[in-house]
PDB file of C-alpha atoms in Angstrom:
ATOM      1  CA  UNK A1122      73.302-151.345  37.689  1.00  0.00           C
ATOM      2  CA  UNK A1123      69.804-152.054  38.981  1.00  0.00           C
ATOM      3  CA  UNK A1124      67.095-149.627  38.002  1.00  0.00           C
ATOM      4  CA  UNK A1125      66.025-149.377  41.660  1.00  0.00           C
ATOM      5  CA  UNK A1126      68.674-149.115  44.358  1.00  0.00           C
ATOM      6  CA  UNK A1127      68.026-149.107  48.089  1.00  0.00           C
ATOM      7  CA  UNK A1128      70.283-148.141  50.961  1.00  0.00           C
ATOM      8  CA  UNK A1129      71.273-149.345  53.379  1.00  0.00           C
ATOM      9  CA  UNK A1130      70.941-153.070  52.676  1.00  0.00           C
ATOM     10  CA  UNK A1131      70.857-153.835  56.395  1.00  0.00           C
ATOM     11  CA  UNK A1132      70.003-151.578  59.298  1.00  0.00           C
ATOM     12  CA  UNK A1133      70.059-152.225  63.015  1.00  0.00           C
ATOM     13  CA  UNK A1134      68.506-149.702  65.360  1.00  0.00           C
ATOM     14  CA  UNK A1135      67.615-149.346  69.016  1.00  0.00           C
ATOM     15  CA  UNK A1136      63.978-149.052  69.984  1.00  0.00           C
ATOM     16  CA  UNK A1137      62.862-145.440  69.791  1.00  0.00           C
ATOM     17  CA  UNK A1138      65.341-144.345  67.132  1.00  0.00           C
ATOM     18  CA  UNK A1139      64.346-142.421  64.017  1.00  0.00           C
ATOM     19  CA  UNK A1140      64.992-144.525  60.921  1.00  0.00           C
ATOM     20  CA  UNK A1141      65.490-143.545  57.285  1.00  0.00           C
ATOM     21  CA  UNK A1142      65.599-145.922  54.324  1.00  0.00           C
ATOM     22  CA  UNK A1143      66.497-144.535  50.919  1.00  0.00           C
ATOM     23  CA  UNK A1144      65.478-145.491  47.401  1.00  0.00           C
ATOM     24  CA  UNK A1145      66.991-144.162  44.185  1.00  0.00           C
ATOM     25  CA  UNK A1146      65.810-145.046  40.704  1.00  0.00           C
ATOM     26  CA  UNK A1147      67.148-144.410  37.238  1.00  0.00           C
ATOM     27  CA  UNK A1148      64.001-144.535  35.104  1.00  0.00           C
ATOM     28  CA  UNK A1149      61.045-142.240  34.634  1.00  0.00           C
ATOM     29  CA  UNK A1150      58.171-143.329  36.824  1.00  0.00           C
ATOM     30  CA  UNK A1151      54.504-142.689  37.320  1.00  0.00           C
ATOM     31  CA  UNK A1152      54.396-143.959  40.902  1.00  0.00           C
ATOM     32  CA  UNK A1153      56.586-145.371  43.663  1.00  0.00           C
ATOM     33  CA  UNK A1154      55.542-147.973  46.212  1.00  0.00           C
ATOM     34  CA  UNK A1155      56.929-148.800  49.632  1.00  0.00           C
ATOM     35  CA  UNK A1156      56.235-152.334  50.824  1.00  0.00           C
ATOM     36  CA  UNK A1157      56.909-154.243  54.030  1.00  0.00           C
ATOM     37  CA  UNK A1158      57.802-157.928  54.058  1.00  0.00           C
ATOM     38  CA  UNK A1159      57.847-159.950  57.266  1.00  0.00           C
ATOM     39  CA  UNK A1160      59.661-163.267  57.763  1.00  0.00           C
ATOM     40  CA  UNK A1161      57.592-165.973  56.105  1.00  0.00           C
ATOM     41  CA  UNK A1162      57.034-163.908  52.994  1.00  0.00           C
ATOM     42  CA  UNK A1163      53.865-161.871  53.414  1.00  0.00           C
ATOM     43  CA  UNK A1164      54.106-158.444  51.730  1.00  0.00           C
ATOM     44  CA  UNK A1165      52.033-155.461  52.773  1.00  0.00           C
ATOM     45  CA  UNK A1166      51.704-152.230  50.814  1.00  0.00           C
ATOM     46  CA  UNK A1167      52.638-149.218  52.949  1.00  0.00           C
ATOM     47  CA  UNK A1168      52.514-146.311  50.522  1.00  0.00           C
ATOM     48  CA  UNK A1169      51.929-145.520  46.883  1.00  0.00           C
ATOM     49  CA  UNK A1170      53.025-142.017  45.922  1.00  0.00           C
ATOM     50  CA  UNK A1171      53.815-139.973  42.864  1.00  0.00           C
ATOM     51  CA  UNK A1172      54.740-136.663  44.477  1.00  0.00           C
ATOM     52  CA  UNK A1173      55.307-134.964  47.798  1.00  0.00           C
ATOM     53  CA  UNK A1174      54.835-136.743  51.081  1.00  0.00           C
ATOM     54  CA  UNK A1175      52.470-139.187  52.756  1.00  0.00           C
ATOM     55  CA  UNK A1176      52.116-140.089  56.412  1.00  0.00           C
ATOM     56  CA  UNK A1177      50.500-143.046  58.112  1.00  0.00           C
ATOM     57  CA  UNK A1178      50.954-143.389  61.832  1.00  0.00           C
ATOM     58  CA  UNK A1179      54.694-143.467  62.549  1.00  0.00           C
ATOM     59  CA  UNK A1180      55.599-143.937  58.903  1.00  0.00           C
ATOM     60  CA  UNK A1181      56.382-141.114  56.501  1.00  0.00           C
ATOM     61  CA  UNK A1182      57.246-141.469  52.817  1.00  0.00           C
ATOM     62  CA  UNK A1183      58.638-138.692  50.655  1.00  0.00           C
ATOM     63  CA  UNK A1184      59.532-138.522  47.003  1.00  0.00           C
ATOM     64  CA  UNK A1185      61.559-136.074  44.905  1.00  0.00           C
ATOM     65  CA  UNK A1186      60.735-136.702  41.272  1.00  0.00           C
ATOM     66  CA  UNK A1187      63.443-134.389  39.930  1.00  0.00           C
ATOM     67  CA  UNK A1188      66.149-136.142  41.943  1.00  0.00           C
ATOM     68  CA  UNK A1189      64.621-139.612  41.391  1.00  0.00           C
ATOM     69  CA  UNK A1190      64.785-140.345  45.078  1.00  0.00           C
ATOM     70  CA  UNK A1191      62.415-141.436  47.813  1.00  0.00           C
ATOM     71  CA  UNK A1192      62.801-141.949  51.535  1.00  0.00           C
ATOM     72  CA  UNK A1193      60.845-143.957  54.059  1.00  0.00           C
ATOM     73  CA  UNK A1194      61.046-142.696  57.632  1.00  0.00           C
ATOM     74  CA  UNK A1195      59.980-144.498  60.787  1.00  0.00           C
ATOM     75  CA  UNK A1196      59.621-142.412  63.912  1.00  0.00           C
ATOM     76  CA  UNK A1197      59.894-143.912  67.417  1.00  0.00           C
ATOM     77  CA  UNK A1198      60.907-147.305  66.013  1.00  0.00           C
ATOM     78  CA  UNK A1199      59.694-150.466  67.725  1.00  0.00           C
ATOM     79  CA  UNK A1200      60.833-154.104  67.539  1.00  0.00           C
ATOM     80  CA  UNK A1201      57.633-154.950  65.638  1.00  0.00           C
ATOM     81  CA  UNK A1202      58.905-152.696  62.828  1.00  0.00           C
ATOM     82  CA  UNK A1203      61.597-155.321  62.159  1.00  0.00           C
ATOM     83  CA  UNK A1204      61.044-156.456  58.577  1.00  0.00           C
ATOM     84  CA  UNK A1205      62.361-156.031  55.052  1.00  0.00           C
ATOM     85  CA  UNK A1206      61.275-152.773  53.437  1.00  0.00           C
ATOM     86  CA  UNK A1207      61.057-152.809  49.662  1.00  0.00           C
ATOM     87  CA  UNK A1208      60.872-149.920  47.239  1.00  0.00           C
ATOM     88  CA  UNK A1209      59.201-150.532  43.866  1.00  0.00           C
ATOM     89  CA  UNK A1210      58.525-148.240  40.905  1.00  0.00           C
ATOM     90  CA  UNK A1211      56.009-148.177  38.107  1.00  0.00           C
ATOM     91  CA  UNK A1212      57.711-146.958  34.954  1.00  0.00           C
ATOM     92  CA  UNK A1213      54.430-145.670  33.655  1.00  0.00           C
ATOM     93  CA  UNK A1214      54.905-147.252  30.234  1.00  0.00           C
ATOM     94  CA  UNK A1215      54.020-150.662  31.590  1.00  0.00           C
ATOM     95  CA  UNK A1216      51.514-151.886  34.091  1.00  0.00           C
ATOM     96  CA  UNK A1217      53.946-153.632  36.380  1.00  0.00           C
ATOM     97  CA  UNK A1218      56.527-152.804  39.059  1.00  0.00           C
ATOM     98  CA  UNK A1219      60.317-152.961  39.268  1.00  0.00           C
ATOM     99  CA  UNK A1220      61.510-153.810  42.753  1.00  0.00           C
ATOM    100  CA  UNK A1221      64.585-152.939  44.773  1.00  0.00           C
ATOM    101  CA  UNK A1222      66.361-155.670  46.712  1.00  0.00           C
ATOM    102  CA  UNK A1223      65.001-154.456  50.017  1.00  0.00           C
ATOM    103  CA  UNK A1224      66.403-153.094  53.265  1.00  0.00           C
ATOM    104  CA  UNK A1225      66.433-155.467  56.207  1.00  0.00           C
ATOM    105  CA  UNK A1226      65.594-153.559  59.387  1.00  0.00           C
ATOM    106  CA  UNK A1227      66.134-154.966  62.850  1.00  0.00           C
ATOM    107  CA  UNK A1228      64.978-152.926  65.826  1.00  0.00           C
ATOM    108  CA  UNK A1229      66.414-154.053  69.161  1.00  0.00           C
ATOM    109  CA  UNK A1230      64.524-153.530  72.443  1.00  0.00           C
TER     110      UNK A1230
ATOM    111  CA  UNK B  97      39.170-163.833  55.012  1.00  0.00           C
ATOM    112  CA  UNK B  98      38.781-161.797  51.821  1.00  0.00           C
ATOM    113  CA  UNK B  99      42.448-161.212  51.056  1.00  0.00           C
ATOM    114  CA  UNK B 100      44.554-162.778  48.319  1.00  0.00           C
ATOM    115  CA  UNK B 101      45.024-166.494  48.845  1.00  0.00           C
ATOM    116  CA  UNK B 102      47.581-168.800  47.287  1.00  0.00           C
ATOM    117  CA  UNK B 103      47.741-172.562  47.182  1.00  0.00           C
ATOM    118  CA  UNK B 104      49.748-174.554  47.973  1.00  0.00           C
ATOM    119  CA  UNK B 105      51.873-172.616  50.451  1.00  0.00           C
ATOM    120  CA  UNK B 106      54.747-175.054  50.057  1.00  0.00           C
ATOM    121  CA  UNK B 107      55.606-177.475  47.280  1.00  0.00           C
ATOM    122  CA  UNK B 108      58.565-179.850  47.134  1.00  0.00           C
ATOM    123  CA  UNK B 109      59.053-181.611  43.843  1.00  0.00           C
ATOM    124  CA  UNK B 110      61.659-183.530  41.915  1.00  0.00           C
ATOM    125  CA  UNK B 111      63.423-182.063  38.933  1.00  0.00           C
ATOM    126  CA  UNK B 112      61.460-182.679  35.747  1.00  0.00           C
ATOM    127  CA  UNK B 113      58.032-182.743  37.372  1.00  0.00           C
ATOM    128  CA  UNK B 114      55.271-180.254  36.578  1.00  0.00           C
ATOM    129  CA  UNK B 115      53.816-178.013  39.274  1.00  0.00           C
ATOM    130  CA  UNK B 116      50.805-175.716  39.354  1.00  0.00           C
ATOM    131  CA  UNK B 117      50.089-172.842  41.701  1.00  0.00           C
ATOM    132  CA  UNK B 118      46.728-171.201  42.212  1.00  0.00           C
ATOM    133  CA  UNK B 119      45.939-167.619  43.205  1.00  0.00           C
ATOM    134  CA  UNK B 120      42.545-166.308  44.282  1.00  0.00           C
ATOM    135  CA  UNK B 121      42.582-162.497  44.209  1.00  0.00           C
ATOM    136  CA  UNK B 122      40.361-160.082  46.082  1.00  0.00           C
ATOM    137  CA  UNK B 123      37.031-160.544  44.348  1.00  0.00           C
ATOM    138  CA  UNK B 124      36.497-157.061  42.908  1.00  0.00           C
ATOM    139  CA  UNK B 125      40.098-156.662  41.691  1.00  0.00           C
ATOM    140  CA  UNK B 126      40.611-156.639  37.941  1.00  0.00           C
ATOM    141  CA  UNK B 127      44.415-156.885  37.970  1.00  0.00           C
ATOM    142  CA  UNK B 128      46.371-159.988  38.954  1.00  0.00           C
ATOM    143  CA  UNK B 129      50.176-160.180  39.063  1.00  0.00           C
ATOM    144  CA  UNK B 130      52.642-163.023  39.427  1.00  0.00           C
ATOM    145  CA  UNK B 131      56.125-162.408  40.837  1.00  0.00           C
ATOM    146  CA  UNK B 132      59.045-164.632  41.746  1.00  0.00           C
ATOM    147  CA  UNK B 133      61.345-163.975  44.668  1.00  0.00           C
ATOM    148  CA  UNK B 134      64.589-165.711  45.562  1.00  0.00           C
ATOM    149  CA  UNK B 135      66.407-165.421  48.877  1.00  0.00           C
ATOM    150  CA  UNK B 136      67.824-161.978  49.540  1.00  0.00           C
ATOM    151  CA  UNK B 137      66.338-160.466  46.410  1.00  0.00           C
ATOM    152  CA  UNK B 138      63.339-158.308  45.695  1.00  0.00           C
ATOM    153  CA  UNK B 139      60.414-159.767  43.748  1.00  0.00           C
ATOM    154  CA  UNK B 140      60.802-160.105  39.979  1.00  0.00           C
ATOM    155  CA  UNK B 141      57.878-159.552  37.668  1.00  0.00           C
ATOM    156  CA  UNK B 142      56.640-162.603  35.743  1.00  0.00           C
ATOM    157  CA  UNK B 143      53.290-161.696  34.208  1.00  0.00           C
ATOM    158  CA  UNK B 144      50.055-159.859  34.801  1.00  0.00           C
ATOM    159  CA  UNK B 145      46.406-159.980  33.780  1.00  0.00           C
ATOM    160  CA  UNK B 146      43.699-157.400  33.398  1.00  0.00           C
ATOM    161  CA  UNK B 147      40.554-159.440  33.874  1.00  0.00           C
ATOM    162  CA  UNK B 148      41.167-162.536  31.714  1.00  0.00           C
ATOM    163  CA  UNK B 149      43.627-160.889  29.310  1.00  0.00           C
ATOM    164  CA  UNK B 150      47.337-161.517  29.850  1.00  0.00           C
ATOM    165  CA  UNK B 151      48.766-158.071  29.128  1.00  0.00           C
ATOM    166  CA  UNK B 152      52.455-158.634  29.673  1.00  0.00           C
ATOM    167  CA  UNK B 153      54.871-161.471  30.138  1.00  0.00           C
ATOM    168  CA  UNK B 154      58.444-161.060  31.356  1.00  0.00           C
ATOM    169  CA  UNK B 155      61.381-162.222  29.283  1.00  0.00           C
ATOM    170  CA  UNK B 156      62.345-164.128  32.439  1.00  0.00           C
ATOM    171  CA  UNK B 157      59.434-166.436  31.750  1.00  0.00           C
ATOM    172  CA  UNK B 158      60.671-169.317  29.662  1.00  0.00           C
ATOM    173  CA  UNK B 159      58.325-171.424  27.575  1.00  0.00           C
ATOM    174  CA  UNK B 160      58.147-173.854  30.493  1.00  0.00           C
ATOM    175  CA  UNK B 161      56.028-171.320  32.365  1.00  0.00           C
ATOM    176  CA  UNK B 162      52.400-170.625  31.562  1.00  0.00           C
ATOM    177  CA  UNK B 163      49.759-168.621  33.369  1.00  0.00           C
ATOM    178  CA  UNK B 164      46.032-168.376  32.892  1.00  0.00           C
ATOM    179  CA  UNK B 165      43.145-166.445  34.314  1.00  0.00           C
ATOM    180  CA  UNK B 166      40.286-168.042  32.392  1.00  0.00           C
ATOM    181  CA  UNK B 167      37.277-166.257  33.845  1.00  0.00           C
ATOM    182  CA  UNK B 168      38.989-163.159  35.142  1.00  0.00           C
ATOM    183  CA  UNK B 169      38.875-164.433  38.704  1.00  0.00           C
ATOM    184  CA  UNK B 170      41.426-166.980  39.976  1.00  0.00           C
ATOM    185  CA  UNK B 171      44.696-167.604  38.157  1.00  0.00           C
ATOM    186  CA  UNK B 172      47.036-170.551  37.777  1.00  0.00           C
ATOM    187  CA  UNK B 173      50.776-170.568  37.161  1.00  0.00           C
ATOM    188  CA  UNK B 174      52.163-173.809  35.774  1.00  0.00           C
ATOM    189  CA  UNK B 175      55.825-174.726  35.553  1.00  0.00           C
ATOM    190  CA  UNK B 176      56.617-177.677  33.323  1.00  0.00           C
ATOM    191  CA  UNK B 177      59.743-179.830  33.609  1.00  0.00           C
ATOM    192  CA  UNK B 178      60.921-178.043  36.739  1.00  0.00           C
ATOM    193  CA  UNK B 179      64.602-177.246  37.204  1.00  0.00           C
ATOM    194  CA  UNK B 180      66.500-176.534  40.414  1.00  0.00           C
ATOM    195  CA  UNK B 181      66.770-172.899  39.357  1.00  0.00           C
ATOM    196  CA  UNK B 182      62.987-172.633  39.596  1.00  0.00           C
ATOM    197  CA  UNK B 183      63.203-172.931  43.389  1.00  0.00           C
ATOM    198  CA  UNK B 184      61.787-169.679  44.707  1.00  0.00           C
ATOM    199  CA  UNK B 185      58.807-168.054  46.354  1.00  0.00           C
ATOM    200  CA  UNK B 186      56.032-167.395  43.836  1.00  0.00           C
ATOM    201  CA  UNK B 187      53.969-164.375  44.840  1.00  0.00           C
ATOM    202  CA  UNK B 188      50.572-163.330  43.585  1.00  0.00           C
ATOM    203  CA  UNK B 189      49.141-159.850  43.993  1.00  0.00           C
ATOM    204  CA  UNK B 190      45.920-158.189  42.925  1.00  0.00           C
ATOM    205  CA  UNK B 191      44.720-154.632  42.538  1.00  0.00           C
ATOM    206  CA  UNK B 192      41.843-152.559  41.251  1.00  0.00           C
ATOM    207  CA  UNK B 193      42.830-150.291  38.378  1.00  0.00           C
ATOM    208  CA  UNK B 194      40.361-147.856  36.911  1.00  0.00           C
ATOM    209  CA  UNK B 195      41.439-145.508  34.173  1.00  0.00           C
ATOM    210  CA  UNK B 196      44.983-145.620  32.839  1.00  0.00           C
ATOM    211  CA  UNK B 197      46.080-149.121  31.898  1.00  0.00           C
ATOM    212  CA  UNK B 198      49.702-148.424  32.840  1.00  0.00           C
ATOM    213  CA  UNK B 199      48.845-147.794  36.470  1.00  0.00           C
ATOM    214  CA  UNK B 200      49.144-150.642  38.942  1.00  0.00           C
ATOM    215  CA  UNK B 201      46.961-149.407  41.778  1.00  0.00           C
ATOM    216  CA  UNK B 202      47.691-150.432  45.354  1.00  0.00           C
ATOM    217  CA  UNK B 203      48.834-154.038  45.345  1.00  0.00           C
ATOM    218  CA  UNK B 204      47.550-156.626  47.791  1.00  0.00           C
ATOM    219  CA  UNK B 205      49.813-159.660  48.078  1.00  0.00           C
ATOM    220  CA  UNK B 206      49.153-163.256  48.970  1.00  0.00           C
ATOM    221  CA  UNK B 207      51.401-165.165  51.363  1.00  0.00           C
ATOM    222  CA  UNK B 208      53.217-166.818  48.487  1.00  0.00           C
ATOM    223  CA  UNK B 209      53.865-170.371  47.334  1.00  0.00           C
ATOM    224  CA  UNK B 210      57.335-171.634  48.128  1.00  0.00           C
ATOM    225  CA  UNK B 211      58.712-174.092  45.565  1.00  0.00           C
ATOM    226  CA  UNK B 212      61.657-176.371  46.256  1.00  0.00           C
ATOM    227  CA  UNK B 213      62.963-178.425  43.356  1.00  0.00           C
ATOM    228  CA  UNK B 214      65.203-181.317  44.408  1.00  0.00           C
TER     229      UNK B 214
END
C-alpha cells in the first residue's frame, strides 16, 4: 500500500461543478502539499499546509491531521482547471516529499 | 525568466550511453531536489541538496546515477550506462528553507527533462 493515496484517480466534470479530490496518508507528517501538473510536465505548487484550511481564488485545501486526510476543492470549475492534481507529504523526519499518483481532472465546457 | 530551468528538455539516447541533465534553480533558493516521474505515476524522490551538500539520496538511485551541486547554485544529474528502464521525466525543484532542516518549503519546479532510452 502506498503511503499517499489519492481518490479518485480520474474525474470528469461539467464546467461550473464543485469538485473534490481526496488525499489520505499513512505516515506522520509535518506538512502536506497540493500540486498541479499540466500536460507537458510543468508542476505548480498550489498549497502547502500543516493544519486547518487555506483558500486561493476558487481553490480551497483542508487538512485533518488526526484523520490523516486532506481535500482539495475547486469551486465553479472551468476547462482550464483540467490537469493532474498531486498530493505530496513531508514526513517531517526527512527533507523530501512523498507523492501520490495524482488525480486526472477533465472539465468539459 | 527567473524560474527553475532545466536543460535539455528532451534527450533521446541509445542504451549504454551516458547522459547529463542540468538544473538552474531560483537564485536565492538553498534547496534543490531531483525527482523522476514515469507515465501515470507521481514523482519519485531521487536526491536533494542544501546549498552544495547532498543531504539525502534515495535507495532508488543506483550507482549509475550521480548528482552534484558544486557551488550551491546549479546542479547536474548524470546517468551512466543508461538502460531502457531509465526512460522517464527528470524533474528539478528548488525552495528556500530557513530554520528546520526537515522542512521542504514551497517547491518551485522546472519543466523537466524527458529521457528516452532506445
